XYZ file of N, CA and C in Angstrom:
546
model
N 0.931 -1.237 -0.297
C 0.133 -0.250 -0.082
C 0.752 1.016 -0.299
N 2.118 1.155 0.619
C 2.729 2.377 0.712
C 3.293 2.736 -0.487
N 3.947 1.521 -1.378
C 4.520 1.930 -2.745
C 4.037 1.926 -3.992
N 1.957 1.912 -4.002
C 1.580 1.984 -4.457
C 0.681 3.382 -4.390
N 0.738 3.495 -2.908
C -0.612 4.776 -3.404
C -0.289 5.592 -1.701
N 1.142 5.109 -1.183
C 1.803 6.477 -0.313
C 1.093 5.870 1.595
N 0.117 4.803 1.162
C -0.426 4.568 2.313
C 0.220 3.735 3.531
N 0.495 4.636 4.740
C 0.810 3.497 5.611
C -0.328 3.321 6.790
N -0.094 1.468 6.774
C -1.240 0.970 7.258
C -0.704 -0.151 8.674
N -1.074 0.454 9.799
C -0.039 -0.446 10.822
C -0.959 -2.143 10.698
N -0.049 -3.248 11.453
C -0.608 -3.925 11.013
C -2.225 -4.096 12.095
N -2.177 -3.948 13.226
C -3.337 -3.882 14.129
C -4.538 -3.232 13.145
N -4.341 -2.195 11.987
C -5.165 -1.680 11.347
C -5.543 -2.608 10.134
N -4.595 -3.087 9.597
C -5.052 -3.813 8.528
C -5.916 -5.321 9.088
N -5.374 -5.366 10.444
C -6.401 -6.479 10.564
C -8.014 -6.038 10.900
N -7.985 -5.026 11.132
C -9.105 -4.344 11.722
C -10.057 -4.550 10.598
N -9.515 -3.965 9.607
C -10.060 -3.613 8.312
C -10.509 -5.567 7.739
N -9.424 -6.536 7.895
C -9.985 -7.196 7.333
C -11.386 -8.303 8.322
N -11.194 -7.759 9.345
C -12.074 -8.121 9.834
C -13.744 -7.746 9.602
N -13.579 -6.723 9.189
C -14.783 -5.778 8.809
C -15.430 -6.094 7.660
N -14.022 -6.549 6.639
C -14.342 -6.932 5.209
C -15.041 -8.568 5.602
N -14.456 -9.298 6.407
C -14.949 -10.578 6.718
C -16.404 -10.112 6.782
N -16.882 -9.553 7.775
C -18.094 -9.535 8.308
C -19.136 -8.686 7.103
N -18.381 -8.076 6.261
C -19.230 -7.134 5.274
C -19.728 -8.426 4.481
N -18.579 -9.386 3.633
C -18.939 -10.507 2.809
C -19.788 -11.817 3.575
N -19.716 -11.908 4.847
C -20.377 -13.066 5.285
C -21.607 -13.891 4.778
N -22.387 -12.626 4.418
C -23.738 -13.044 3.771
C -23.543 -13.561 2.247
N -22.655 -12.931 1.886
C -22.372 -13.348 -0.053
C -21.199 -14.776 0.492
N -20.634 -15.240 1.576
C -20.054 -16.231 1.646
C -20.653 -17.678 2.149
N -21.945 -17.543 2.921
C -22.765 -18.149 3.309
C -23.663 -18.405 1.716
N -23.654 -17.754 0.832
C -24.737 -17.817 -0.140
C -24.015 -18.792 -1.309
N -23.148 -18.543 -1.076
C -21.940 -19.299 -2.061
C -21.723 -20.535 -1.497
N -21.726 -20.951 -0.169
C -21.894 -22.104 0.473
C -23.567 -22.817 0.200
N -24.100 -22.282 0.046
C -25.381 -22.587 -0.092
C -25.271 -23.528 -1.347
N -25.045 -22.870 -2.353
C -24.528 -23.029 -3.913
C -24.186 -24.168 -3.667
N -22.965 -24.201 -3.280
C -22.331 -25.767 -2.961
C -23.238 -26.578 -3.062
N -23.798 -26.659 -1.602
C -24.726 -27.861 -0.954
C -25.591 -28.104 -2.157
N -26.067 -27.303 -3.349
C -26.947 -28.325 -4.397
C -26.278 -28.563 -5.313
N -24.755 -28.665 -5.625
C -24.132 -28.950 -6.288
C -24.415 -30.308 -6.506
N -24.651 -31.083 -7.678
C -24.571 -32.709 -8.207
C -22.950 -33.257 -7.895
N -22.014 -32.390 -7.522
C -21.296 -33.496 -7.616
C -19.609 -31.903 -6.871
N -19.265 -32.339 -5.796
C -18.092 -31.395 -4.970
C -16.519 -32.029 -4.876
N -15.976 -31.535 -5.363
C -14.438 -32.482 -5.235
C -14.083 -31.558 -3.607
N -13.463 -32.194 -2.650
C -12.750 -31.608 -1.767
C -11.700 -32.508 -1.292
N -11.028 -31.190 -0.630
C -9.144 -31.577 -0.532
C -8.831 -30.621 0.523
N -7.864 -31.159 1.201
C -7.293 -30.254 2.314
C -5.820 -30.500 2.342
N -5.121 -29.178 2.813
C -3.423 -29.296 2.712
C -3.032 -28.565 3.639
N -1.834 -28.872 4.441
C -1.409 -28.144 5.258
C -1.129 -26.591 5.392
N -1.326 -25.901 6.477
C -0.929 -24.626 6.272
C -0.523 -24.057 7.638
N 0.135 -22.935 7.642
C 0.611 -22.139 9.173
C 0.314 -20.754 9.144
N -0.509 -20.884 10.428
C -1.070 -19.341 11.151
C -0.005 -19.410 12.023
N 0.890 -18.002 12.020
C 2.127 -18.015 13.037
C 2.692 -19.023 13.514
N 3.224 -19.674 12.621
C 4.068 -20.829 13.279
C 3.122 -22.507 13.554
N 1.628 -21.729 14.002
C 0.966 -22.970 14.286
C 0.385 -23.795 13.189
N 0.260 -25.018 13.772
C -0.364 -25.679 12.192
C -2.160 -25.664 12.092
N -2.654 -25.285 10.815
C -3.983 -25.190 10.395
C -4.122 -25.667 8.971
N -5.446 -26.009 8.359
C -5.563 -26.901 7.226
C -6.268 -25.556 6.269
N -5.974 -25.824 5.198
C -6.207 -25.029 3.719
C -7.526 -25.803 3.214
N -9.006 -25.647 3.120
C -9.727 -27.114 2.708
C -10.434 -25.924 1.390
N -10.362 -27.233 0.347
C -10.784 -26.303 -0.789
C -11.907 -27.331 -1.235
N -13.200 -26.592 -1.250
C -14.308 -27.653 -1.898
C -14.578 -26.691 -3.164
N -15.010 -27.529 -4.250
C -15.055 -26.966 -5.579
C -16.488 -27.352 -6.163
N -16.982 -27.164 -7.295
C -17.499 -27.696 -8.102
C -17.180 -26.775 -9.729
N -17.744 -27.412 -10.596
C -17.709 -26.899 -12.094
C -17.385 -25.503 -12.208
N -18.512 -24.636 -11.251
C -18.191 -23.302 -11.268
C -17.999 -22.536 -10.009
N -17.328 -22.982 -9.039
C -17.075 -22.353 -7.593
C -16.025 -23.022 -7.159
N -15.485 -22.651 -6.648
C -14.050 -22.761 -5.550
C -14.170 -21.768 -4.130
N -14.488 -22.874 -3.394
C -14.477 -22.185 -2.235
C -13.364 -22.679 -1.254
N -12.387 -21.512 -0.124
C -11.593 -22.220 0.394
C -11.791 -21.551 1.916
N -11.425 -22.879 3.078
C -11.590 -22.573 4.384
C -9.964 -22.373 5.065
N -10.141 -21.603 6.033
C -8.516 -22.035 6.411
C -9.088 -22.332 8.285
N -8.683 -23.530 8.327
C -8.983 -24.382 10.102
C -7.833 -24.749 10.978
N -8.029 -24.171 11.930
C -7.238 -25.065 12.649
C -7.515 -27.020 12.552
N -8.743 -27.090 12.580
C -9.086 -28.458 12.292
C -8.821 -29.104 11.026
N -8.577 -31.045 11.063
C -8.772 -31.290 9.782
C -9.771 -32.547 10.083
N -10.862 -32.467 10.493
C -12.097 -33.208 10.658
C -13.128 -33.253 10.079
N -14.131 -33.959 10.506
C -15.595 -34.468 10.343
C -16.030 -32.920 10.144
N -15.782 -32.431 11.263
C -16.574 -30.777 11.578
C -16.514 -30.106 10.417
N -15.347 -29.630 9.910
C -14.942 -28.577 9.042
C -15.755 -29.208 7.727
N -15.851 -30.166 7.364
C -16.944 -30.897 6.291
C -19.023 -30.674 6.379
N -19.091 -30.625 7.194
C -20.210 -30.366 7.974
C -20.558 -28.941 7.758
N -19.780 -27.946 7.926
C -19.633 -26.621 7.972
C -19.581 -26.191 6.444
N -18.761 -27.032 5.828
C -18.874 -26.938 4.424
C -20.135 -27.385 3.658
N -20.313 -28.138 3.621
C -21.401 -29.100 2.819
C -22.475 -29.636 3.623
N -22.683 -29.285 4.666
C -23.698 -29.427 5.226
C -23.775 -30.890 5.922
N -24.786 -31.457 6.867
C -24.602 -33.021 7.811
C -24.962 -33.940 6.811
N -25.437 -34.044 5.827
C -26.201 -34.848 4.883
C -26.195 -33.984 3.490
N -24.761 -34.101 2.479
C -24.801 -33.922 1.553
C -25.438 -34.307 0.226
N -26.305 -33.875 -0.431
C -27.312 -34.256 -1.984
C -26.493 -35.023 -3.144
N -25.391 -34.328 -2.965
C -24.600 -34.928 -4.277
C -23.321 -35.613 -3.562
N -22.384 -36.031 -4.696
C -21.534 -36.859 -5.009
C -19.891 -35.852 -4.354
N -19.977 -36.677 -3.155
C -18.100 -36.044 -2.905
C -17.077 -36.806 -3.469
N -16.061 -35.898 -4.478
C -14.761 -36.510 -5.064
C -13.762 -36.200 -3.239
N -13.060 -37.223 -3.476
C -11.996 -36.892 -2.191
C -10.964 -37.892 -2.663
N -9.795 -37.616 -1.927
C -8.936 -38.905 -1.365
C -8.954 -40.035 -0.568
N -8.168 -40.455 0.197
C -8.690 -41.495 1.241
C -8.579 -41.165 2.498
N -8.896 -39.903 2.863
C -8.288 -39.395 4.383
C -9.813 -39.565 4.920
N -9.809 -40.239 6.056
C -10.996 -40.482 6.807
C -11.815 -39.736 7.186
N -11.674 -38.387 7.293
C -12.686 -37.206 8.012
C -13.775 -37.548 6.620
N -13.312 -38.025 5.191
C -14.501 -37.697 3.980
C -15.755 -38.551 4.528
N -15.148 -40.077 5.390
C -16.013 -41.148 4.812
C -16.855 -40.878 6.120
N -17.287 -40.125 6.763
C -18.323 -39.677 7.606
C -19.642 -38.822 7.221
N -19.064 -38.121 5.646
C -20.293 -36.987 5.351
C -21.174 -38.126 4.581
N -22.495 -38.201 5.108
C -23.944 -39.126 4.386
C -23.830 -38.290 3.100
N -23.266 -39.186 2.224
C -23.561 -38.682 0.418
C -23.071 -39.657 -0.321
N -23.101 -40.049 -1.441
C -22.197 -40.864 -2.074
C -21.057 -40.254 -2.145
N -19.929 -41.221 -2.840
C -18.687 -40.689 -2.398
C -17.809 -41.635 -3.591
N -17.010 -40.787 -4.188
C -16.226 -41.026 -5.009
C -14.686 -40.809 -5.034
N -13.770 -41.693 -4.914
C -12.108 -41.132 -4.615
C -11.722 -40.844 -6.130
N -11.061 -40.144 -5.477
C -9.941 -39.421 -6.888
C -9.325 -40.468 -7.152
N -9.128 -40.643 -8.754
C -8.565 -41.381 -9.659
C -7.334 -41.443 -9.293
N -6.244 -40.333 -9.130
C -5.044 -40.482 -8.454
C -4.566 -40.821 -7.489
N -5.330 -40.727 -6.887
C -5.467 -41.305 -5.057
C -5.470 -43.059 -5.083
N -6.530 -43.181 -5.979
C -7.179 -44.987 -6.386
C -5.604 -45.375 -6.915
N -5.237 -44.706 -7.605
C -3.851 -45.213 -8.507
C -2.600 -45.672 -7.581
N -2.677 -44.222 -6.878
C -1.507 -44.341 -5.776
C -1.660 -45.647 -4.595
N -2.947 -45.820 -4.544
C -2.845 -46.763 -3.645
C -2.968 -48.292 -3.927
N -3.443 -48.345 -5.441
C -3.407 -49.566 -5.897
C -1.465 -49.599 -6.138
N -0.614 -48.881 -6.667
C 0.332 -49.334 -6.830
C 1.051 -49.398 -5.424
N 0.677 -49.018 -4.172
C 1.251 -49.145 -2.645
C 1.248 -50.784 -2.581
N -0.235 -51.043 -3.058
C -0.519 -52.770 -2.848
C 0.056 -53.611 -3.436
N 0.200 -53.193 -4.573
C 1.366 -53.985 -5.469
C 2.505 -54.219 -5.294
N 3.158 -53.225 -4.353
C 4.557 -53.330 -3.612
C 4.194 -54.227 -2.072
N 2.834 -54.426 -1.929
C 3.086 -55.008 -0.226
C 2.278 -56.267 -0.407
N 1.285 -56.593 -1.361
C 0.819 -58.509 -1.260
C 1.513 -59.018 -2.065
N 1.639 -60.274 -1.808
C 1.590 -61.535 -2.201
C 1.629 -61.503 -3.716
N 2.561 -61.999 -4.499
C 2.587 -61.713 -5.962
C 1.075 -62.255 -6.560
N 1.045 -63.254 -5.811
C -0.251 -63.895 -6.710
C -1.786 -62.833 -6.101
N -2.080 -62.239 -5.234
C -2.670 -60.967 -5.257
C -2.715 -60.148 -6.244
N -1.522 -59.748 -6.338
C -1.085 -58.519 -7.079
C -1.876 -59.226 -8.771
N -1.141 -60.325 -9.027
C -1.426 -60.853 -10.334
C -2.844 -60.912 -10.901
N -3.828 -61.434 -10.053
C -4.875 -61.606 -9.800
C -5.625 -60.759 -9.592
N -5.739 -59.629 -8.776
C -6.648 -58.921 -8.417
C -6.050 -57.172 -8.895
N -4.779 -57.032 -8.681
C -3.937 -55.543 -8.262
C -3.770 -55.183 -9.841
N -2.745 -55.580 -10.549
C -2.929 -55.606 -11.833
C -3.685 -55.280 -12.893
N -4.726 -56.445 -12.738
C -5.499 -56.257 -13.676
C -6.459 -55.198 -14.068
N -6.772 -55.033 -12.593
C -7.584 -53.294 -11.765
C -6.534 -52.212 -12.375
N -5.358 -52.126 -12.263
C -4.523 -50.981 -12.833
C -4.412 -51.091 -14.248
N -4.463 -51.964 -14.796
C -4.596 -52.443 -16.644
C -5.902 -52.145 -17.016
N -6.452 -52.090 -15.883
C -8.158 -51.647 -16.575
C -7.887 -49.996 -16.624
N -7.930 -49.604 -15.526
C -7.574 -48.196 -15.225
C -6.708 -47.136 -16.248
N -6.016 -48.189 -16.649
C -4.835 -47.367 -17.612
C -5.096 -47.318 -18.689
N -6.259 -48.460 -19.222
C -6.486 -48.271 -20.706
C -8.066 -47.579 -20.634
N -8.643 -47.358 -19.794
C -9.592 -46.400 -19.482
C -8.986 -44.571 -19.862
N -8.284 -44.423 -18.934
C -7.531 -43.270 -19.264
C -7.198 -42.881 -20.514
N -6.105 -44.240 -21.372
C -5.938 -43.989 -22.456
C -7.159 -43.674 -23.475
N -8.110 -44.426 -23.391
C -9.367 -44.604 -24.086
C -9.780 -42.771 -23.992
N -9.924 -42.150 -22.821
C -10.390 -40.642 -22.711
C -9.287 -40.118 -23.590
N -8.499 -40.193 -23.200
C -6.876 -39.315 -24.288
C -7.294 -39.156 -25.474
N -7.667 -41.088 -26.183
C -7.895 -40.994 -27.919
C -9.597 -40.789 -28.322
N -10.479 -40.079 -27.260
C -11.668 -40.029 -27.891
C -11.743 -39.053 -28.918
N -11.046 -38.270 -29.362
C -11.468 -37.234 -30.119
C -10.406 -37.660 -31.657
N -9.783 -38.976 -31.570
C -9.341 -39.349 -32.868
C -10.240 -40.831 -32.972
N -11.083 -41.011 -32.417
C -12.269 -42.164 -32.835
C -13.774 -42.057 -33.056
N -14.399 -42.499 -34.191
C -15.359 -42.116 -34.691
C -16.271 -42.458 -33.325
N -17.385 -42.073 -33.895
C -18.589 -42.353 -32.616
C -18.705 -43.802 -32.440
N -18.739 -44.458 -33.153
C -18.993 -46.075 -33.172
C -17.837 -46.746 -32.813
N -16.795 -46.437 -32.967
C -15.284 -46.956 -32.045
C -15.364 -46.952 -30.894
N -15.507 -45.535 -30.353
C -15.715 -44.993 -29.193
C -16.612 -45.722 -28.512
N -17.602 -46.043 -28.769
C -18.879 -46.597 -27.712
C -18.546 -47.980 -28.117
N -17.768 -48.647 -28.728
C -17.130 -50.195 -28.890
C -16.071 -50.187 -27.784
N -15.488 -49.251 -27.753
C -13.945 -49.035 -26.850
C -14.663 -49.007 -25.250
N -15.290 -48.131 -25.372
C -16.402 -47.961 -24.082
C -17.161 -49.231 -23.561
N -17.552 -49.915 -24.580
C -18.284 -50.862 -23.940
C -17.493 -52.106 -23.413
N -16.323 -52.511 -24.332
C -15.394 -53.305 -23.673
C -14.629 -53.066 -22.433
N -14.440 -51.488 -22.071
C -14.048 -51.356 -20.751
C -14.901 -51.499 -19.878
N -16.330 -51.352 -20.163
C -17.329 -51.621 -18.805
C -17.415 -53.288 -18.816
N -16.979 -53.718 -19.706
C -17.294 -55.239 -19.841
C -16.302 -55.847 -18.747
N -14.997 -55.079 -19.004
C -13.759 -55.810 -18.110
C -14.121 -55.342 -17.176
N -14.276 -54.041 -16.608
C -14.675 -53.554 -15.508
C -15.830 -54.652 -14.714
N -16.599 -54.477 -15.200
C -17.831 -56.107 -14.862
C -17.262 -57.256 -14.600
N -16.464 -57.776 -15.260
C -15.698 -58.875 -14.994
C -14.082 -59.235 -14.217
N -14.520 -58.052 -13.790
C -13.015 -58.157 -12.822
C -13.694 -58.457 -11.801
N -14.959 -58.543 -10.974
C -15.147 -58.931 -9.685
C -15.138 -57.975 -8.666
N -14.499 -56.534 -9.121
C -14.978 -55.756 -8.508
C -16.013 -54.908 -8.391
N -17.054 -54.613 -7.769
C -18.557 -53.790 -8.276
C -18.004 -52.069 -7.907
N -18.777 -51.479 -8.753
C -18.820 -50.415 -8.375
C -19.119 -49.398 -7.507
N -19.595 -50.174 -6.504
C -20.094 -50.044 -4.836
C -18.653 -49.727 -4.291
N -17.868 -51.030 -4.546
C -17.083 -51.008 -3.674
C -16.110 -49.573 -4.363
N -15.450 -49.455 -5.068
C -14.626 -48.319 -5.654
C -15.101 -47.490 -5.083
N -16.767 -47.032 -5.260
C -17.019 -45.520 -4.548
C -16.591 -45.513 -3.553
N -16.539 -46.683 -2.607
C -16.462 -46.407 -0.924
C -15.094 -45.577 -0.930
C-alpha cells in the first residue's frame, strides 16, 4: 500500500479492516456455500497451512463453477459438515482421508489417489494377489485413461465399442462399482 498509494497501515489497522471486510462479505460467503450444497458433484481436498507457526489446514471445496476455501485449525469431519452440511445430496470426490468417510453422501475417490493406493498394494501384497487382482485393475484403469485421451481421434462407433469393452472388463473384474466408490 505504501509503494503504490503512499499509505501507511499498521498491522492492527490492517487486521481490523480484514475483520470488517469478513463481516461485510459473510452473507455472500454463506450464499456461495449454499450453492455448493446444491451441486451434484463437489471435490474436496485439504492441505497443511501455517498461521503464526501453528498448524492449520487449507480446505478447498469446488464444483465446475465455484471454488471455496476455508482455513481451519482442524482437519476433521466437523469442517466438512460446516462446508457441505450434515447430509450432502451430491457426490463428494475426495482422497482416502478418513474424515470424508463420515459425511452422509455418495462418494467417489480421486483417480490419482486410487492409482497410488493400488500401486502401494502392488508392492505390499503377495505376487499371487497382485497378479489376480491388483494388476488387472491397474491395467483396466490405465486403458480407460488412454481411451479418454484417444476419444477425439475415434469415430463415435469405435468410441462406443471401446467404452463398452472397458465396461465389460470392469464388470468381469469381480470388483463392483459400489466397492470402488467407497
